[in-house]
XYZ file of C-alpha atoms in Angstrom:
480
model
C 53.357 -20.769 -61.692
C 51.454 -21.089 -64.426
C 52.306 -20.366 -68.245
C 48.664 -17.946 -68.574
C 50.326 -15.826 -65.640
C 53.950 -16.005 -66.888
C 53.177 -14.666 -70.899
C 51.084 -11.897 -69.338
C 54.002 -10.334 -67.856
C 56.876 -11.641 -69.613
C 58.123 -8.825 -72.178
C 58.332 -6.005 -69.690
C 59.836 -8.531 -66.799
C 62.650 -9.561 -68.760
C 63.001 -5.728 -69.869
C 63.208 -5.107 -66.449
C 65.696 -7.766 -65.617
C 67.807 -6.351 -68.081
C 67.987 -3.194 -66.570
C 68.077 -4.250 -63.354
C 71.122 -5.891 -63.572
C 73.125 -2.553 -64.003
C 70.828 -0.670 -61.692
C 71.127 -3.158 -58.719
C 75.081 -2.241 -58.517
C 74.884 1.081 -59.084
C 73.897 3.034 -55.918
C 76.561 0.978 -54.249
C 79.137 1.710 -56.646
C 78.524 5.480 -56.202
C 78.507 4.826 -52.372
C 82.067 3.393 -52.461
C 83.366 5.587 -55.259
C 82.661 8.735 -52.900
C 83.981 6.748 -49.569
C 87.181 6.223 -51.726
C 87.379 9.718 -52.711
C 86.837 11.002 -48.822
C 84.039 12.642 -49.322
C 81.537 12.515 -45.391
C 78.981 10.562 -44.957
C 76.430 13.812 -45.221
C 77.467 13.828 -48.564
C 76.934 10.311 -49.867
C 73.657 10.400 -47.784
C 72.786 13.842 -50.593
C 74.269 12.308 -53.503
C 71.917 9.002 -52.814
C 68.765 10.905 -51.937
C 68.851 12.809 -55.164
C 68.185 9.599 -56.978
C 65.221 9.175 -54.580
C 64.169 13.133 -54.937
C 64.463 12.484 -58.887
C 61.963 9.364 -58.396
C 59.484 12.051 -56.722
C 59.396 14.178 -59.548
C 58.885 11.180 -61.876
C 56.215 9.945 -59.881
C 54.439 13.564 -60.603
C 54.854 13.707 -63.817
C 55.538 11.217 -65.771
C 52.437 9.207 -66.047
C 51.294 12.230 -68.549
C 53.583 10.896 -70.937
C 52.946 7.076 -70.370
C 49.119 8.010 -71.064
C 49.906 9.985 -74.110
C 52.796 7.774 -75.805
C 51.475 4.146 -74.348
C 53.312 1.501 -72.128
C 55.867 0.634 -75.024
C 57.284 4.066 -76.470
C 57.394 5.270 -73.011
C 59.253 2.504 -71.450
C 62.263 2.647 -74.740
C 62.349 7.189 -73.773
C 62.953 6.411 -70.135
C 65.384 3.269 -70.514
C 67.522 5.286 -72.857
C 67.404 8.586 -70.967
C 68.819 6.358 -67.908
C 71.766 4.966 -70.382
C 72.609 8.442 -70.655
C 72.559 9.581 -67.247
C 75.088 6.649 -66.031
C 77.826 6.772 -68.888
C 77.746 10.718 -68.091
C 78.477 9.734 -64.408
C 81.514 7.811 -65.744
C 83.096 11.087 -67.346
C 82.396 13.472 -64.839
C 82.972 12.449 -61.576
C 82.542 15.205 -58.541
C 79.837 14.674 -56.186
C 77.966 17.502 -57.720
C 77.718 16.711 -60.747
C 76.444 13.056 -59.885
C 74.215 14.476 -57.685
C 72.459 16.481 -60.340
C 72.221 13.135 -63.235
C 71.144 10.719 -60.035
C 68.268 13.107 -60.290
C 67.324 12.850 -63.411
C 69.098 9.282 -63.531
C 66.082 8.494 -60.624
C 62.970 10.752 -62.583
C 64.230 8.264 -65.663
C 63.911 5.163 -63.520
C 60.461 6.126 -61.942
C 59.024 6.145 -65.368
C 60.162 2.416 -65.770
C 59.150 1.495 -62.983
C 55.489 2.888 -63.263
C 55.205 1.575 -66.984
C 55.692 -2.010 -65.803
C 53.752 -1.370 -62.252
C 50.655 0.006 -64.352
C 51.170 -2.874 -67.497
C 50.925 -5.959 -64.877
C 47.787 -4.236 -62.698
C 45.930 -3.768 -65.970
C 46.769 -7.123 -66.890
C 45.528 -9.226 -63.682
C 42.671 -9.172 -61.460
C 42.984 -9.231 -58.211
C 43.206 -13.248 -57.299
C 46.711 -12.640 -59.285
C 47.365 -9.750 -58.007
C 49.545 -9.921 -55.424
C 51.802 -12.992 -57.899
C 51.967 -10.537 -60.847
C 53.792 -8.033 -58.495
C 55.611 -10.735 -56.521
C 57.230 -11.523 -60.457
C 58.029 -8.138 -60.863
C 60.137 -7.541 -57.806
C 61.539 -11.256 -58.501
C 62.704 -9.561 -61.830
C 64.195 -6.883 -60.178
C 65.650 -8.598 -57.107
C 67.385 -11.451 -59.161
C 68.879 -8.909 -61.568
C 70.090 -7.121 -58.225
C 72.208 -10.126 -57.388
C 73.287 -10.384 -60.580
C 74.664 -7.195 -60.420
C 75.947 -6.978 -57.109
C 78.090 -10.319 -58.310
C 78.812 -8.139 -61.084
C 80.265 -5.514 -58.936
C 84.021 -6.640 -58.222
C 84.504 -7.684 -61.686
C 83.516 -4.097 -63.470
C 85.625 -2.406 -60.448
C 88.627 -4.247 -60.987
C 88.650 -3.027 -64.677
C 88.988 -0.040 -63.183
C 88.391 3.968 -64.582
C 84.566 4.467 -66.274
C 83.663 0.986 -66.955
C 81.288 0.116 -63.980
C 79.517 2.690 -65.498
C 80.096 1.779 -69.228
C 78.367 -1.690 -68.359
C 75.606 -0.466 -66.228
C 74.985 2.252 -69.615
C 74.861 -0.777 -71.969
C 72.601 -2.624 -70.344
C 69.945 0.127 -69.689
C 70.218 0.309 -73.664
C 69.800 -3.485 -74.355
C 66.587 -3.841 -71.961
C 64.670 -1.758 -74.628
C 64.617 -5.120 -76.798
C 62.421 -7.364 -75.324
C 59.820 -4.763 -75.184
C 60.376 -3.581 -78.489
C 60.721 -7.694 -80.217
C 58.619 -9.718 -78.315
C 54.958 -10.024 -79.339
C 52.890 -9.135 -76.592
C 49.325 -7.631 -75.850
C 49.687 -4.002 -73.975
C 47.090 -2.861 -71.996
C 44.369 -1.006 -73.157
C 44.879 3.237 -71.415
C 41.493 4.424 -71.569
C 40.878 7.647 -69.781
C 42.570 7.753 -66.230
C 40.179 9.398 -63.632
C 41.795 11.786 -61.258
C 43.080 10.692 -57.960
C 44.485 13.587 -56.100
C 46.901 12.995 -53.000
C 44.257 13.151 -50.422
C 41.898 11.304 -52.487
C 44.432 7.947 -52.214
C 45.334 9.103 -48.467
C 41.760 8.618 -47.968
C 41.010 5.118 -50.071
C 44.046 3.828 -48.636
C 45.989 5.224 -45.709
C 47.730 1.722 -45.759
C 48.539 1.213 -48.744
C 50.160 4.617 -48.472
C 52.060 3.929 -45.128
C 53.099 0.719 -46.479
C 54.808 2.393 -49.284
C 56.539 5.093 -47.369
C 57.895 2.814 -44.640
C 59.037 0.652 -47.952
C 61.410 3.927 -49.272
C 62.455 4.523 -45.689
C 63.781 0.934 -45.123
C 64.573 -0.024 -48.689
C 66.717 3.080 -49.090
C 68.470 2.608 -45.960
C 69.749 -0.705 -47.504
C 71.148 0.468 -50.538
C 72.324 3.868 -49.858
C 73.785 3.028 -46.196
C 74.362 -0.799 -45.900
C 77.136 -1.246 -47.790
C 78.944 2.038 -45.933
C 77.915 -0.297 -42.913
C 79.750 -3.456 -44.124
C 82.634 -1.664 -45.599
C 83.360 -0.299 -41.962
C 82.751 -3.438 -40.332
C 85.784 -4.368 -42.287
C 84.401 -6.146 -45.279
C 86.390 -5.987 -48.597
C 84.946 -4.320 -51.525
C 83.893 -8.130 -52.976
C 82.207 -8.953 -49.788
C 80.474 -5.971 -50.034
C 78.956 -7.018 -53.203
C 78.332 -10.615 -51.542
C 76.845 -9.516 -48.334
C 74.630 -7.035 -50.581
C 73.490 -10.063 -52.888
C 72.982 -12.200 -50.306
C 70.622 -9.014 -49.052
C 68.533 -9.344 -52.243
C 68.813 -12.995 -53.173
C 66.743 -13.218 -49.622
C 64.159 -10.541 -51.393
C 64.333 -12.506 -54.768
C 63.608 -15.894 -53.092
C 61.050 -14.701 -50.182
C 58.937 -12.502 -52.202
C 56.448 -15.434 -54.282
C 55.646 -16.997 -51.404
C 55.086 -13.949 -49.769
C 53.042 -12.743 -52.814
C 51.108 -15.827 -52.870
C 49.870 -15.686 -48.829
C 48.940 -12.024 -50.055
C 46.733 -13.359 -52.213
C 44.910 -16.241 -50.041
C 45.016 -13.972 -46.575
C 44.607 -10.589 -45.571
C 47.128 -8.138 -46.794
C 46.991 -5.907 -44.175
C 47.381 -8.913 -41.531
C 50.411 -9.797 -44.121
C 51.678 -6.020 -43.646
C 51.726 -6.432 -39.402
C 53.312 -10.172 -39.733
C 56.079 -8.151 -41.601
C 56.635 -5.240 -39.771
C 57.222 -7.238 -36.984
C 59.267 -9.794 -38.619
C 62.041 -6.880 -39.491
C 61.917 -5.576 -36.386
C 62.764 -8.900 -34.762
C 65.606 -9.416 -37.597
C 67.098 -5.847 -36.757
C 67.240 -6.601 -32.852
C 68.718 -10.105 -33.233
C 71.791 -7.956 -36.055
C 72.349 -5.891 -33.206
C 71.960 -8.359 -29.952
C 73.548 -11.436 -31.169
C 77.255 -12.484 -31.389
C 77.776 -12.862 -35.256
C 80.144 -14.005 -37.427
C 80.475 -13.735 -41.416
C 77.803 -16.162 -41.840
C 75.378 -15.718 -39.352
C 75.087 -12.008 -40.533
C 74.556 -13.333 -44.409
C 71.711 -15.188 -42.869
C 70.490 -12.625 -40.992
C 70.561 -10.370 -43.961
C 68.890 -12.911 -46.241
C 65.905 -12.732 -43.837
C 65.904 -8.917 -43.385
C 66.151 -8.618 -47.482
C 63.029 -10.713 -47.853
C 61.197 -9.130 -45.202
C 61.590 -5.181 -45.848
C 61.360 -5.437 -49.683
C 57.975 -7.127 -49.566
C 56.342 -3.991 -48.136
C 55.551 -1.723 -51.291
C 54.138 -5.087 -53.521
C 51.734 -6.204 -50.486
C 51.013 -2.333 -50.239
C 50.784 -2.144 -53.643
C 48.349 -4.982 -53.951
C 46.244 -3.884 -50.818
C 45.653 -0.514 -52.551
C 44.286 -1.813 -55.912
C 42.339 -3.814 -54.228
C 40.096 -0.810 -53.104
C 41.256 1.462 -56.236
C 38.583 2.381 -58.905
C 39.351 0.337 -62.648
C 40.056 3.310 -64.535
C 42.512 4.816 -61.387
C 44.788 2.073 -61.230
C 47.899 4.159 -63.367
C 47.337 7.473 -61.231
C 47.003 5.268 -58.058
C 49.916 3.156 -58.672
C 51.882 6.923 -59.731
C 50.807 8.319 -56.071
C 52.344 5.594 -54.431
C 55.184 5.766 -56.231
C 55.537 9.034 -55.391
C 55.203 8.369 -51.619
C 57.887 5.698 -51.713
C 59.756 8.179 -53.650
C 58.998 10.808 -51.121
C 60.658 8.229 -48.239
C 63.649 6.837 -50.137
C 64.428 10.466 -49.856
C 64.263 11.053 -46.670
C 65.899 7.911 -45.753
C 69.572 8.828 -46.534
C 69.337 11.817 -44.520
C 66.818 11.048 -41.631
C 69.300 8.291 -40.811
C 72.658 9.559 -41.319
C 72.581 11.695 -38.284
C 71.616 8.492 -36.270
C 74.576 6.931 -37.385
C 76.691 9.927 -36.511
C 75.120 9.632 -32.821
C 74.994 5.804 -32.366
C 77.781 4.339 -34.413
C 77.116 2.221 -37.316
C 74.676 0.105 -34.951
C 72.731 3.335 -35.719
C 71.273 1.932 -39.260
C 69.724 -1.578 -37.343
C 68.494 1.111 -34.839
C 66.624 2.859 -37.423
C 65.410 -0.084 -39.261
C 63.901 -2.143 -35.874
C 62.178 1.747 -34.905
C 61.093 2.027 -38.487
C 59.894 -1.681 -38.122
C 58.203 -0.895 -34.902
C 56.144 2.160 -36.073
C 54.875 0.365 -39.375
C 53.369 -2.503 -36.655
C 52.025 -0.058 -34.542
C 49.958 1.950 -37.662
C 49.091 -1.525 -39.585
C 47.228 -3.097 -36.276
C 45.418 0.455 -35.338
C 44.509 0.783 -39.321
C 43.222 -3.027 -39.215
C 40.941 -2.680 -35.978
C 39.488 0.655 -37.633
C 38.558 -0.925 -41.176
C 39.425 -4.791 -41.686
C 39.679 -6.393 -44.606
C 36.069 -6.612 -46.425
C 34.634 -9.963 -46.714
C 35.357 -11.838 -49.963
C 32.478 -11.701 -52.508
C 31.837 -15.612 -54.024
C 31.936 -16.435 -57.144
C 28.218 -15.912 -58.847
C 26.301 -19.384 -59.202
C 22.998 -19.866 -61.031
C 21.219 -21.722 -58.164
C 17.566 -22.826 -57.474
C 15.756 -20.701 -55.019
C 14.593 -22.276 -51.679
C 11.781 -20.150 -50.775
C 8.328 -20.909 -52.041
C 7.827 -17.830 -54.057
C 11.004 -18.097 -55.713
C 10.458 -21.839 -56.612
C 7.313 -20.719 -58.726
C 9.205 -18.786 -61.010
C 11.808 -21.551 -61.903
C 10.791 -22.749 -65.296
C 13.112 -25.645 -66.153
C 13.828 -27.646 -69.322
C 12.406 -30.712 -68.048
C 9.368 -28.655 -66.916
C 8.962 -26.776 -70.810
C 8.936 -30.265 -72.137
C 6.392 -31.611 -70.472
C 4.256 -28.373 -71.077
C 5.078 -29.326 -75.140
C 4.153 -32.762 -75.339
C 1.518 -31.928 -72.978
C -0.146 -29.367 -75.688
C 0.381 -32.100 -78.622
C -0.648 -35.089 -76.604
C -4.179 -33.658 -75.510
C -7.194 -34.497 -77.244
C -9.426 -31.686 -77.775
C -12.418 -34.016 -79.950
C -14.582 -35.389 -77.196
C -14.814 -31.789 -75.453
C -15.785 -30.029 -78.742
C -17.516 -32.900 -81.260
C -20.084 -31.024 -82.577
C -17.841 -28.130 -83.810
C -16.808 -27.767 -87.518
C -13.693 -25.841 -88.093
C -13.680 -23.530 -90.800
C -11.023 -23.313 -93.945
C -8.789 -20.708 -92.693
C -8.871 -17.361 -95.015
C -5.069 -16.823 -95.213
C -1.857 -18.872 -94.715
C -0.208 -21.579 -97.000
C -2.867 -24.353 -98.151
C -1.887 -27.501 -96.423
C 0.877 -29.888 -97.672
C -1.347 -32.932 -98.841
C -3.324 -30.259 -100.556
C -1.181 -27.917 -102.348
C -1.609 -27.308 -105.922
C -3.667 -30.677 -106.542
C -6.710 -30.018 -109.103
C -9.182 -32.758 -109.858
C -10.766 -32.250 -113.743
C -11.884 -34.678 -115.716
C -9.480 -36.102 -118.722
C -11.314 -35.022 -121.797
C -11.693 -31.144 -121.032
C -9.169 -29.540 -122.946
C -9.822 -26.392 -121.741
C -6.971 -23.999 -119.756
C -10.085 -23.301 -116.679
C -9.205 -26.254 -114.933
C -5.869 -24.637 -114.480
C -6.634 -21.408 -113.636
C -9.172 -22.773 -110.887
C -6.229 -24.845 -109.048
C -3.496 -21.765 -109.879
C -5.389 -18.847 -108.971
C -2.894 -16.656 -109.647
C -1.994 -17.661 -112.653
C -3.169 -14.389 -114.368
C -0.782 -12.179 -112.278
C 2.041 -14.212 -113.334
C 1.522 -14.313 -117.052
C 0.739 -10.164 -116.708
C 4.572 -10.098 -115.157
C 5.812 -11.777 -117.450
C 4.195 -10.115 -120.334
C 5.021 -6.582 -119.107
C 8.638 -7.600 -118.184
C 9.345 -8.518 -121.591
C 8.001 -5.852 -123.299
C 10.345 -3.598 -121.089
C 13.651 -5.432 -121.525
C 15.679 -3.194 -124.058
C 16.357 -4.792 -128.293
C-alpha cells in the first residue's frame, strides 16, 4: 500500500473509524436489548429496518446538502446529528420510540457514508479504484470488531451507557476531518442521473448493491438473534459477530486489489457463488464453536465485498461529473434492500427455524450468480484502453511525416555547410536597404586627421541631427 494512496484517503478513513467503532455494536445491542425485553421477532425485524428505511431517505436527499455545504461541513452536521439520535435511544427506551430515531439515526448515517464514498471516487482513478474503496470498508470493518469487542464491556456497565459510548464517539470522529490538513475534492456541478438512467448504465452495479443490503442486513439485524438461540452467551455473541467482520476487514484488500487487475463483474459471480457455498456448508456440516467462527470469517469476507466491487464496477462506466449522484443512487438501492432484509427474512425464519437465515443467504447467493453470469454474457467487460505512447509510424505514408531531431540537424548544418559561390560567381549582392549594419562595420568612419570639422561625424552617425533635436526640445520642456 502505498503512502500516495494512503494520504489521499486518510482524514475521512480515520473519521470513519471513529465512528464506526460505536456504530458496529449498535444494531446488535438494540437486537438484544429488545430480545431481553420480550418483544417478537416481527418487531426487532421493524425496529432494524427503520435504520435501513432512514438510509433510503438519506440516500434521496442528502447529497443536496453535501453539494451545497462541501464534503467537510457536511460530514461534522451528519456525525453530530447521529450522536444525538443514540444518547436519545439511551433515555427512552420502547420499541417505538427507537424505531422512529433508528430512522433518522440511519438518514444521519447515509450522509456519512456518501460524503466519504463520493471524497475517495473523486480522489482516485479507476486503476485505484477498487483499493480506495477496499480502505474504506477496511475502516469500517476493523472499527466493527472493535466494537463488537466493545460490546460486553459497555453492557456489563449496565443502564444507558452502551449508548453513552457509542454517542461519544460519533462526536469525537468529527476531529480528524475537522484537524487534519487534507485536500477535499473539488464539487463542480453534478449532472443528473435519474433512477432509470443508472438502472440503465449499470444494471450490475445496481444488483450488486441490492443483493449487498439484502445479505449485509441479514447479518447484523438477524445473526446475532441466530447465535443467541443457538445458545451463545451475550460475549460470544459479540465474538462470533467480530469474528464475522474481522473476516470482512481482512478479505476485503485483496479482494479490492483482484477488482482492480480482473474483471469486476467475473469478481461479482466468483462471489456470489462463494457465499452460497459458505451458507450450504453452515447448514450441512457438523460444527462446533470453532468451525462455525471459521465458517463465519469466510461468509463475512465474502458478502461484504459486494457493494465496493459494485461500487467500483459502476464508476467505472459513470460519467466524471455523475460520480456523487451515482454513488447516492446506489446507496439508495442498498438502502432500499437492507430494508427489506429484516422483514423478507423474518417470516422464513418463522417457517424454517433459525436454519431459515443460511436458507436465505445461500438463495440470495444463488440469485446474485444467476443475474451476474446472464448480465456478463449480454455486455462483458470492455477491453482495457493502453496507456498512450508517442511511437513511430510503420506505414510508408506515416514515416514521411516523422521529422526527427537528428533529421532537423542535419537539414541545419546542411543549409550552413553548402556553398552557394561556384553556382552563382558572377552575381554581386547588393547592400541591403534596411536592417542593422553589420558588426565589423558598425559605427566605424574613416576621415582624415587634420579635418576639424563636425561632417565627418555626421556622415558615420546619420542620425545624429534627430538626437541633438530630442535633446534640445526635451530640455526646453522640463519645468525651472
Amino acid at each position: 500500500m502505498s503512502r500516495q494512496l494512503l494520504a489521499l484517503a486518510l482524514a475521512p478513513l480515520l473519521g470513519l473509524f471513529i465512528l464506526g467503532i460505536g456504530n458496529g455494536f449498535l444494531a446488535t445491542v438494540i437486537t438484544l436489548r429488545l430480545d431481553a425485553a420480550g418483544e417478537s421477532a416481527a418487531v426487532i425485524g421493524w425496529v432494524s429496518a427503520a435504520y435501513f428505511i432512514g438510509l433510503a431517505f438519506g440516500a434521496m436527499l442528502n447529497d443536496r446538502m453535501l453539494l451545497r455545504i462541501g464534503h467537510i461541513r457536511a460530514y461534522g452536521s451528519f456525525a453530530s446529528l447521529v450522536a444525538v439520535t443514540v444518547i436519545l435511544q439511551g433515555l427512552v427506551e420502547t420499541p417505538w420510540a427507537w424505531f422512529f430515531l433508528r430512522l433518522i439515526g440511519g438518514w444521519a448515517t447515509v450522509g456519512v457514508y456518501l460524503v466519504i464514498e463520493s471524497w475517495l471516487l473523486a480522489s482516485g482513478d479507476a486503476r485505484v479504484r477498487g483499493r480506495l474503496l477496499a480502505l474504506y470498508m477496511i475502516s469500517l470493518y476493523a472499527a466493527g470488531v472493535l466494537g463488537q469487542l466493545l460490546l460486553g464491556v459497555t453492557e456489563a456497565m449496565g443502564g444507558a451507557s452502551s449508548f453513552m459510548v457509542i454517542g461519544m464517539l460519533a462526536s469525537l470522529s468529527v476531529l480528524p476531518m475537522a484537524m487534519i490538513p487534507q485536500f477535499t475534492p473539488m464539487i463542480e456541478k453534478a449532472e443528473p442521473l435519474s433512477p432509470l438512467r443508472l438502472v440503465m448504465l449499470t444494471p450490475t452495479g445496481v444488483m450488486g448493491s441490492f443483493g449487498s443490503g439484502l445479505i449485509v442486513a441479514g447479518v447484523y439485524a438477524l445473526l446475532p438473534l441466530y447465535l443467541q438461540r443457538a445458545g451463545f452467551s451475550v460475549d460470544r455473541v459479540g465474538q462470533m459477530m467480530a469474528v464475522v467482520i474481522l473476516g470482512a476487514m481482512v478479505l476485503q484488500y485483496p479482494v479490492g486489489r483482484w477488482s482492480d487487475r480482473h474483471d469486476r463483474q467475473l469478481v461479482l459471480i466468483l462471489i456470489s457463488a462463494f457465499c452460497a457455498l459458505i451458507s450450504a456448508a453452515v447448514l450441512w456440516l457438523p460444527l462446533n464453536s470453532w468451525g462455525l467462527a471459521g465458517l463465519l470469517f469466510l461468509l463475512g469476507g465474502g458478502v461484504f465485498s459486494f457493494y465496493p466491487v459494485a461500487l467500483g464496477h459502476a464508476a467505472d462506466r459513470a460519467p466524471a461529473g455523475a460520480l456523487v449522484r451515482m454513488s447516492q443512487g446506489l446507496l439508495l438501492i442498498n438502502a432500499i434492500g437492507s430494508a427489506l432484509s429484516p422483514p423478507l427474512i423474518s417470516p422464513v425464519l418463522g417457517k424454517l427455524g433459525d436454519a431459515g437465515l443460511f436458507w436465505s443467504f445461500g438463495a440470495l447467493g444463488i440469485c446474485l450468480l444467476l443475474f451476474f453470469a446472464w448480465r456478463r454474457s449480454v455486455r462483458p467487460a470492455p477491453m482495457p484502453v493502453a496507456p498512450f505512447h508517442a511511437g513511430t509510424p510503420m506505414t510508408a505514408s506515416g514515416a514521411e511525416l516523422v521529422i526527427t531531431e537528428d533529421l532537423v540537424k542535419g537539414a541545419t548544418e546542411h543549409e550552413y555547410k553548402e556553398d552557394l559561390t561556384d553556382l552563382v560567381p558572377d552575381v554581386e549582392v547588393a547592400e541591403p536597404l534596411v536592417g542593422p549594419p553589420l558588426l565589423d562595420e558598425t559605427c566605424v568612419a574613416h576621415y582624415p586627421e587634420s579635418d576639424d570639422s563636425e561632417e565627418p561625424v555626421q556622415h558615420a552617425l546619420p542620425g545624429i541631427e534627430s538626437i541633438e533635436t530630442y535633446l534640445a526640445v526635451s530640455e526646453a520642456l522640463e519645468p525651472g
